[in-house]
PDB file of C-alpha atoms and ligand atoms in Angstrom:
ATOM      1  CA  UNK A 316       0.039  -0.045  -0.033  1.00 54.00           C
ATOM      2  CA  UNK A 317       1.184   3.497  -0.793  1.00 66.00           C
ATOM      3  CA  UNK A 318       2.242   5.693   1.933  1.00 84.00           C
ATOM      4  CA  UNK A 319      -0.121   8.568   2.490  1.00 91.00           C
ATOM      5  CA  UNK A 320       1.245  12.189   2.161  1.00 97.00           C
ATOM      6  CA  UNK A 321       2.855  14.034   5.103  1.00 98.00           C
ATOM      7  CA  UNK A 322      -0.445  16.040   5.665  1.00 98.00           C
ATOM      8  CA  UNK A 323      -3.946  15.397   5.901  1.00 98.00           C
ATOM      9  CA  UNK A 324      -6.394  18.262   5.257  1.00 98.00           C
ATOM     10  CA  UNK A 325      -9.677  17.041   6.908  1.00 98.00           C
ATOM     11  CA  UNK A 326     -12.928  18.955   7.017  1.00 98.00           C
ATOM     12  CA  UNK A 327     -16.362  18.303   8.364  1.00 98.00           C
ATOM     13  CA  UNK A 328     -18.181  19.189   5.302  1.00 98.00           C
ATOM     14  CA  UNK A 329     -17.831  20.098   1.588  1.00 98.00           C
ATOM     15  CA  UNK A 330     -18.977  23.552   2.769  1.00 98.00           C
ATOM     16  CA  UNK A 331     -15.770  23.753   4.567  1.00 98.00           C
ATOM     17  CA  UNK A 332     -13.516  23.722   1.365  1.00 98.00           C
ATOM     18  CA  UNK A 333     -14.026  27.257   0.525  1.00 98.00           C
ATOM     19  CA  UNK A 334     -11.798  27.804   3.924  1.00 98.00           C
ATOM     20  CA  UNK A 335      -9.790  24.829   3.865  1.00 98.00           C
ATOM     21  CA  UNK A 336      -8.652  25.220   0.273  1.00 98.00           C
ATOM     22  CA  UNK A 337      -6.486  28.066   1.492  1.00 98.00           C
ATOM     23  CA  UNK A 338      -4.556  25.604   3.552  1.00 99.00           C
ATOM     24  CA  UNK A 339      -4.335  23.232   0.503  1.00 98.00           C
ATOM     25  CA  UNK A 340      -2.919  26.250  -1.684  1.00 98.00           C
ATOM     26  CA  UNK A 341      -0.419  27.166   0.850  1.00 98.00           C
ATOM     27  CA  UNK A 342       0.749  23.541   0.962  1.00 98.00           C
ATOM     28  CA  UNK A 343       0.896  23.531  -2.699  1.00 98.00           C
ATOM     29  CA  UNK A 344       2.973  26.858  -2.887  1.00 98.00           C
ATOM     30  CA  UNK A 345       5.432  25.124  -0.570  1.00 98.00           C
ATOM     31  CA  UNK A 346       5.632  21.789  -2.461  1.00 98.00           C
ATOM     32  CA  UNK A 347       4.046  19.790   0.443  1.00 98.00           C
ATOM     33  CA  UNK A 348       2.120  16.833  -0.564  1.00 98.00           C
ATOM     34  CA  UNK A 349      -1.133  16.415   1.209  1.00 98.00           C
ATOM     35  CA  UNK A 350      -4.450  14.694   0.981  1.00 98.00           C
ATOM     36  CA  UNK A 351      -8.043  16.275   1.564  1.00 98.00           C
ATOM     37  CA  UNK A 352     -10.706  14.470   2.928  1.00 98.00           C
ATOM     38  CA  UNK A 353     -14.141  15.165   4.238  1.00 98.00           C
ATOM     39  CA  UNK A 354     -14.322  13.560   7.725  1.00 98.00           C
ATOM     40  CA  UNK A 355     -17.311  14.550   9.916  1.00 98.00           C
ATOM     41  CA  UNK A 356     -17.228  13.986  13.600  1.00 98.00           C
ATOM     42  CA  UNK A 357     -21.225  14.024  13.398  1.00 97.00           C
ATOM     43  CA  UNK A 358     -22.209  12.704  10.081  1.00 98.00           C
ATOM     44  CA  UNK A 359     -19.417  10.077   9.410  1.00 98.00           C
ATOM     45  CA  UNK A 360     -18.180   8.975  12.804  1.00 98.00           C
ATOM     46  CA  UNK A 361     -17.004   5.566  11.787  1.00 98.00           C
ATOM     47  CA  UNK A 362     -14.823   7.479   8.951  1.00 98.00           C
ATOM     48  CA  UNK A 363     -13.323   9.678  11.573  1.00 98.00           C
ATOM     49  CA  UNK A 364     -12.296   6.806  13.710  1.00 98.00           C
ATOM     50  CA  UNK A 365     -10.613   4.791  10.895  1.00 98.00           C
ATOM     51  CA  UNK A 366      -8.855   7.848   9.694  1.00 98.00           C
ATOM     52  CA  UNK A 367      -7.570   9.167  13.112  1.00 98.00           C
ATOM     53  CA  UNK A 368      -6.570   5.651  14.399  1.00 98.00           C
ATOM     54  CA  UNK A 369      -4.893   4.819  11.247  1.00 98.00           C
ATOM     55  CA  UNK A 370      -3.202   8.256  10.391  1.00 98.00           C
ATOM     56  CA  UNK A 371       0.237   7.695  11.806  1.00 98.00           C
ATOM     57  CA  UNK A 372       0.690   4.141  10.426  1.00 98.00           C
ATOM     58  CA  UNK A 373      -0.304   5.298   7.101  1.00 98.00           C
ATOM     59  CA  UNK A 374       2.514   7.937   7.253  1.00 98.00           C
ATOM     60  CA  UNK A 375       0.708  11.108   7.872  1.00 98.00           C
ATOM     61  CA  UNK A 376       2.721  13.409  10.029  1.00 98.00           C
ATOM     62  CA  UNK A 377       0.487  16.465  10.626  1.00 98.00           C
ATOM     63  CA  UNK A 378      -3.253  16.756  10.576  1.00 99.00           C
ATOM     64  CA  UNK A 379      -5.012  19.978   9.658  1.00 99.00           C
ATOM     65  CA  UNK A 380      -8.665  19.805  10.779  1.00 99.00           C
ATOM     66  CA  UNK A 381     -11.247  22.456   9.809  1.00 98.00           C
ATOM     67  CA  UNK A 382     -14.724  22.399  11.162  1.00 98.00           C
ATOM     68  CA  UNK A 383     -17.415  24.955  11.908  1.00 98.00           C
ATOM     69  CA  UNK A 384     -20.372  25.252  14.362  1.00 97.00           C
ATOM     70  CA  UNK A 385     -20.107  22.682  16.980  1.00 97.00           C
ATOM     71  CA  UNK A 386     -16.648  21.800  15.670  1.00 98.00           C
ATOM     72  CA  UNK A 387     -15.794  18.525  17.266  1.00 98.00           C
ATOM     73  CA  UNK A 388     -13.349  17.097  14.571  1.00 98.00           C
ATOM     74  CA  UNK A 389     -10.134  18.643  15.569  1.00 98.00           C
ATOM     75  CA  UNK A 390     -10.485  17.231  19.141  1.00 98.00           C
ATOM     76  CA  UNK A 391     -11.900  14.077  18.364  1.00 98.00           C
ATOM     77  CA  UNK A 392      -9.171  13.431  15.699  1.00 98.00           C
ATOM     78  CA  UNK A 393      -6.646  14.411  18.318  1.00 98.00           C
ATOM     79  CA  UNK A 394      -8.136  12.146  21.011  1.00 98.00           C
ATOM     80  CA  UNK A 395      -7.299   9.257  18.527  1.00 98.00           C
ATOM     81  CA  UNK A 396      -3.768   9.971  17.102  1.00 98.00           C
ATOM     82  CA  UNK A 397      -0.632  10.996  18.643  1.00 98.00           C
ATOM     83  CA  UNK A 398       0.074  13.153  15.717  1.00 98.00           C
ATOM     84  CA  UNK A 399       0.144  17.146  15.926  1.00 98.00           C
ATOM     85  CA  UNK A 400      -3.338  18.272  14.985  1.00 98.00           C
ATOM     86  CA  UNK A 401      -3.913  21.882  13.905  1.00 99.00           C
ATOM     87  CA  UNK A 402      -7.562  22.909  14.194  1.00 98.00           C
ATOM     88  CA  UNK A 403      -9.112  25.685  11.912  1.00 98.00           C
ATOM     89  CA  UNK A 404     -12.404  27.391  13.096  1.00 98.00           C
ATOM     90  CA  UNK A 405     -14.541  27.478   9.924  1.00 98.00           C
ATOM     91  CA  UNK A 406     -16.409  30.883   9.983  1.00 98.00           C
ATOM     92  CA  UNK A 407     -20.166  29.741  10.438  1.00 96.00           C
ATOM     93  CA  UNK A 408     -23.095  31.745   9.417  1.00 94.00           C
ATOM     94  CA  UNK A 409     -25.185  31.886  12.724  1.00 96.00           C
ATOM     95  CA  UNK A 410     -22.344  32.913  15.007  1.00 98.00           C
ATOM     96  CA  UNK A 411     -19.669  34.170  12.509  1.00 97.00           C
ATOM     97  CA  UNK A 412     -17.092  31.238  13.583  1.00 98.00           C
ATOM     98  CA  UNK A 413     -17.155  32.141  17.394  1.00 98.00           C
ATOM     99  CA  UNK A 414     -18.863  28.892  18.010  1.00 98.00           C
ATOM    100  CA  UNK A 415     -16.293  27.137  16.060  1.00 98.00           C
ATOM    101  CA  UNK A 416     -13.282  28.697  17.640  1.00 98.00           C
ATOM    102  CA  UNK A 417     -14.421  28.264  21.163  1.00 98.00           C
ATOM    103  CA  UNK A 418     -15.448  24.394  20.238  1.00 97.00           C
ATOM    104  CA  UNK A 419     -12.015  23.892  18.873  1.00 98.00           C
ATOM    105  CA  UNK A 420      -9.783  26.041  21.483  1.00 98.00           C
ATOM    106  CA  UNK A 421     -11.164  24.983  24.715  1.00 96.00           C
ATOM    107  CA  UNK A 422      -9.529  21.431  24.919  1.00 97.00           C
ATOM    108  CA  UNK A 423      -9.220  19.950  28.305  1.00 97.00           C
ATOM    109  CA  UNK A 424      -5.549  19.385  29.309  1.00 98.00           C
ATOM    110  CA  UNK A 425      -4.115  16.054  27.905  1.00 98.00           C
ATOM    111  CA  UNK A 426      -5.220  16.329  24.426  1.00 98.00           C
ATOM    112  CA  UNK A 427      -4.055  19.233  22.757  1.00 98.00           C
ATOM    113  CA  UNK A 428      -5.276  21.047  19.254  1.00 98.00           C
ATOM    114  CA  UNK A 429      -3.148  23.977  18.132  1.00 98.00           C
ATOM    115  CA  UNK A 430      -6.030  26.231  17.262  1.00 98.00           C
ATOM    116  CA  UNK A 431      -5.607  28.766  14.593  1.00 98.00           C
ATOM    117  CA  UNK A 432      -7.723  32.078  13.775  1.00 98.00           C
ATOM    118  CA  UNK A 433     -10.987  31.913  12.285  1.00 98.00           C
ATOM    119  CA  UNK A 434     -11.410  31.549   8.557  1.00 98.00           C
ATOM    120  CA  UNK A 435      -8.690  32.031   5.757  1.00 98.00           C
ATOM    121  CA  UNK A 436      -5.985  33.213   7.992  1.00 98.00           C
ATOM    122  CA  UNK A 437      -6.404  30.173  10.178  1.00 98.00           C
ATOM    123  CA  UNK A 438      -6.353  27.941   7.229  1.00 98.00           C
ATOM    124  CA  UNK A 439      -3.126  29.541   5.694  1.00 98.00           C
ATOM    125  CA  UNK A 440      -1.475  29.557   9.124  1.00 98.00           C
ATOM    126  CA  UNK A 441      -2.124  25.930   9.723  1.00 99.00           C
ATOM    127  CA  UNK A 442      -0.306  24.985   6.769  1.00 99.00           C
ATOM    128  CA  UNK A 443       2.477  27.234   7.602  1.00 98.00           C
ATOM    129  CA  UNK A 444       2.585  25.499  11.044  1.00 98.00           C
ATOM    130  CA  UNK A 445       2.558  22.086   9.289  1.00 98.00           C
ATOM    131  CA  UNK A 446       5.333  23.124   6.985  1.00 98.00           C
ATOM    132  CA  UNK A 447       7.349  24.313  10.172  1.00 98.00           C
ATOM    133  CA  UNK A 448       7.151  21.153  11.788  1.00 98.00           C
ATOM    134  CA  UNK A 449       8.064  19.288   8.696  1.00 98.00           C
ATOM    135  CA  UNK A 450      10.922  21.429   8.061  1.00 98.00           C
ATOM    136  CA  UNK A 451      12.443  20.467  11.238  1.00 98.00           C
ATOM    137  CA  UNK A 452      13.531  17.176   9.613  1.00 98.00           C
ATOM    138  CA  UNK A 453      13.574  18.398   6.005  1.00 98.00           C
ATOM    139  CA  UNK A 454      16.202  21.054   4.845  1.00 98.00           C
ATOM    140  CA  UNK A 455      14.975  21.445   1.544  1.00 98.00           C
ATOM    141  CA  UNK A 456      11.525  22.205   2.863  1.00 98.00           C
ATOM    142  CA  UNK A 457      13.022  24.587   5.365  1.00 98.00           C
ATOM    143  CA  UNK A 458      14.444  26.533   2.392  1.00 98.00           C
ATOM    144  CA  UNK A 459      11.365  26.608   0.549  1.00 98.00           C
ATOM    145  CA  UNK A 460       9.736  27.920   3.830  1.00 98.00           C
ATOM    146  CA  UNK A 461      12.561  30.744   4.337  1.00 98.00           C
ATOM    147  CA  UNK A 462      11.962  31.774   0.656  1.00 98.00           C
ATOM    148  CA  UNK A 463       8.219  31.882   1.062  1.00 98.00           C
ATOM    149  CA  UNK A 464       8.514  34.273   3.886  1.00 98.00           C
ATOM    150  CA  UNK A 465      11.202  36.208   2.336  1.00 98.00           C
ATOM    151  CA  UNK A 466       8.794  36.870  -0.680  1.00 98.00           C
ATOM    152  CA  UNK A 467       6.000  37.834   1.535  1.00 97.00           C
ATOM    153  CA  UNK A 468       8.081  40.498   3.365  1.00 98.00           C
ATOM    154  CA  UNK A 469       9.471  41.710  -0.050  1.00 98.00           C
ATOM    155  CA  UNK A 470       5.800  42.113  -1.327  1.00 98.00           C
ATOM    156  CA  UNK A 471       5.117  44.679   1.533  1.00 97.00           C
ATOM    157  CA  UNK A 472       5.202  48.027   0.447  1.00 97.00           C
ATOM    158  CA  UNK A 473       7.184  50.487   2.543  1.00 97.00           C
ATOM    159  CA  UNK A 474       4.593  53.227   2.218  1.00 98.00           C
ATOM    160  CA  UNK A 475       0.868  53.074   1.778  1.00 97.00           C
ATOM    161  CA  UNK A 476      -0.810  53.864  -1.310  1.00 96.00           C
ATOM    162  CA  UNK A 477      -2.550  56.967  -0.393  1.00 97.00           C
ATOM    163  CA  UNK A 478      -4.732  57.052  -3.543  1.00 97.00           C
ATOM    164  CA  UNK A 479      -6.253  53.827  -2.332  1.00 92.00           C
ATOM    165  CA  UNK A 480      -9.833  54.218  -0.879  1.00 90.00           C
TER     166      UNK A 480
HETATM  167  C1  LIG B1216     -19.764  21.012  10.392  1.00 60.94           C
HETATM  168  O1  LIG B1216     -20.816  21.802  10.203  1.00 60.94           O
HETATM  169  C2  LIG B1216     -18.826  21.200   9.229  1.00 60.94           C
HETATM  170  O2  LIG B1216     -17.608  21.355   9.527  1.00 60.94           O
HETATM  171  C3  LIG B1216     -19.448  22.521   8.654  1.00 60.94           C
HETATM  172  O3  LIG B1216     -18.606  23.492   9.034  1.00 60.94           O
HETATM  173  C4  LIG B1216     -20.978  22.669   9.393  1.00 60.94           C
HETATM  174  C5  LIG B1216     -22.046  22.885   8.651  1.00 60.94           C
HETATM  175  O4  LIG B1216     -21.695  21.825   7.612  1.00 60.94           O
HETATM  176  P1  LIG B1216     -22.870  21.739   6.396  1.00 60.94           P
HETATM  177  O5  LIG B1216     -24.169  21.773   6.952  1.00 60.94           O
HETATM  178  O6  LIG B1216     -22.498  23.020   5.476  1.00 60.94           O
HETATM  179  O7  LIG B1216     -22.634  20.460   5.486  1.00 60.94           O
HETATM  180  O8  LIG B1216     -19.948  19.851  10.836  1.00 60.94           O
END
C-alpha cells in the first residue's frame, strides 16, 4: 500500500472547502503533498475513527482539521492520534465562527489541538505551521519556507498607497 502524504487536510463538510482550500493552496505553494478528505465527527463518525486511528501508520505526520459550528472534528481526531493536530475554526453563518473557535480551542488538558484563527487566516497559518513542523527534519522544505517568508516580506510596500480608498 502506498504511504500517505505527510499532511492530511480534513474537514467536516464540503462547505468547509471554501476555507480549507487556503490551507491546500499554501501547502501547494510550499511543495508539500497532502490529502484532502471530508471526515465529519457527526455525520461520518466511523470514517473519523478509521482515519484518526490509522493516520500515523499510514505515514501522515501532521493533521489539519477544519470544522464549523459545534466543531468536534479537531478534538476528536486529536483524541485518537498522537500526531500534531492543527484546528481551523470555519466561519459559521449563525455565529460568525465564534462557536467554531470556542469548540476547538477549549480542549481539556491532556489532548492538545493547536487552534488557529477563524477562517482563511487560520487555514493559511495551519499550513505554515505544518510546514514548520515538517521542516524540522527536511532541509529542502526549510529553505522553501524561508523563501516563502522572504517573498512575503518583499511584497510589503514601505509606504501606503494614499490614492487607495
Ligand atoms: C460542520 O458543520 C462542518 O464542519 C461545517 O462547517 C458545518 C456545516 O456543515 P454543512 O451543513 O454545510 O454540511 O460539521
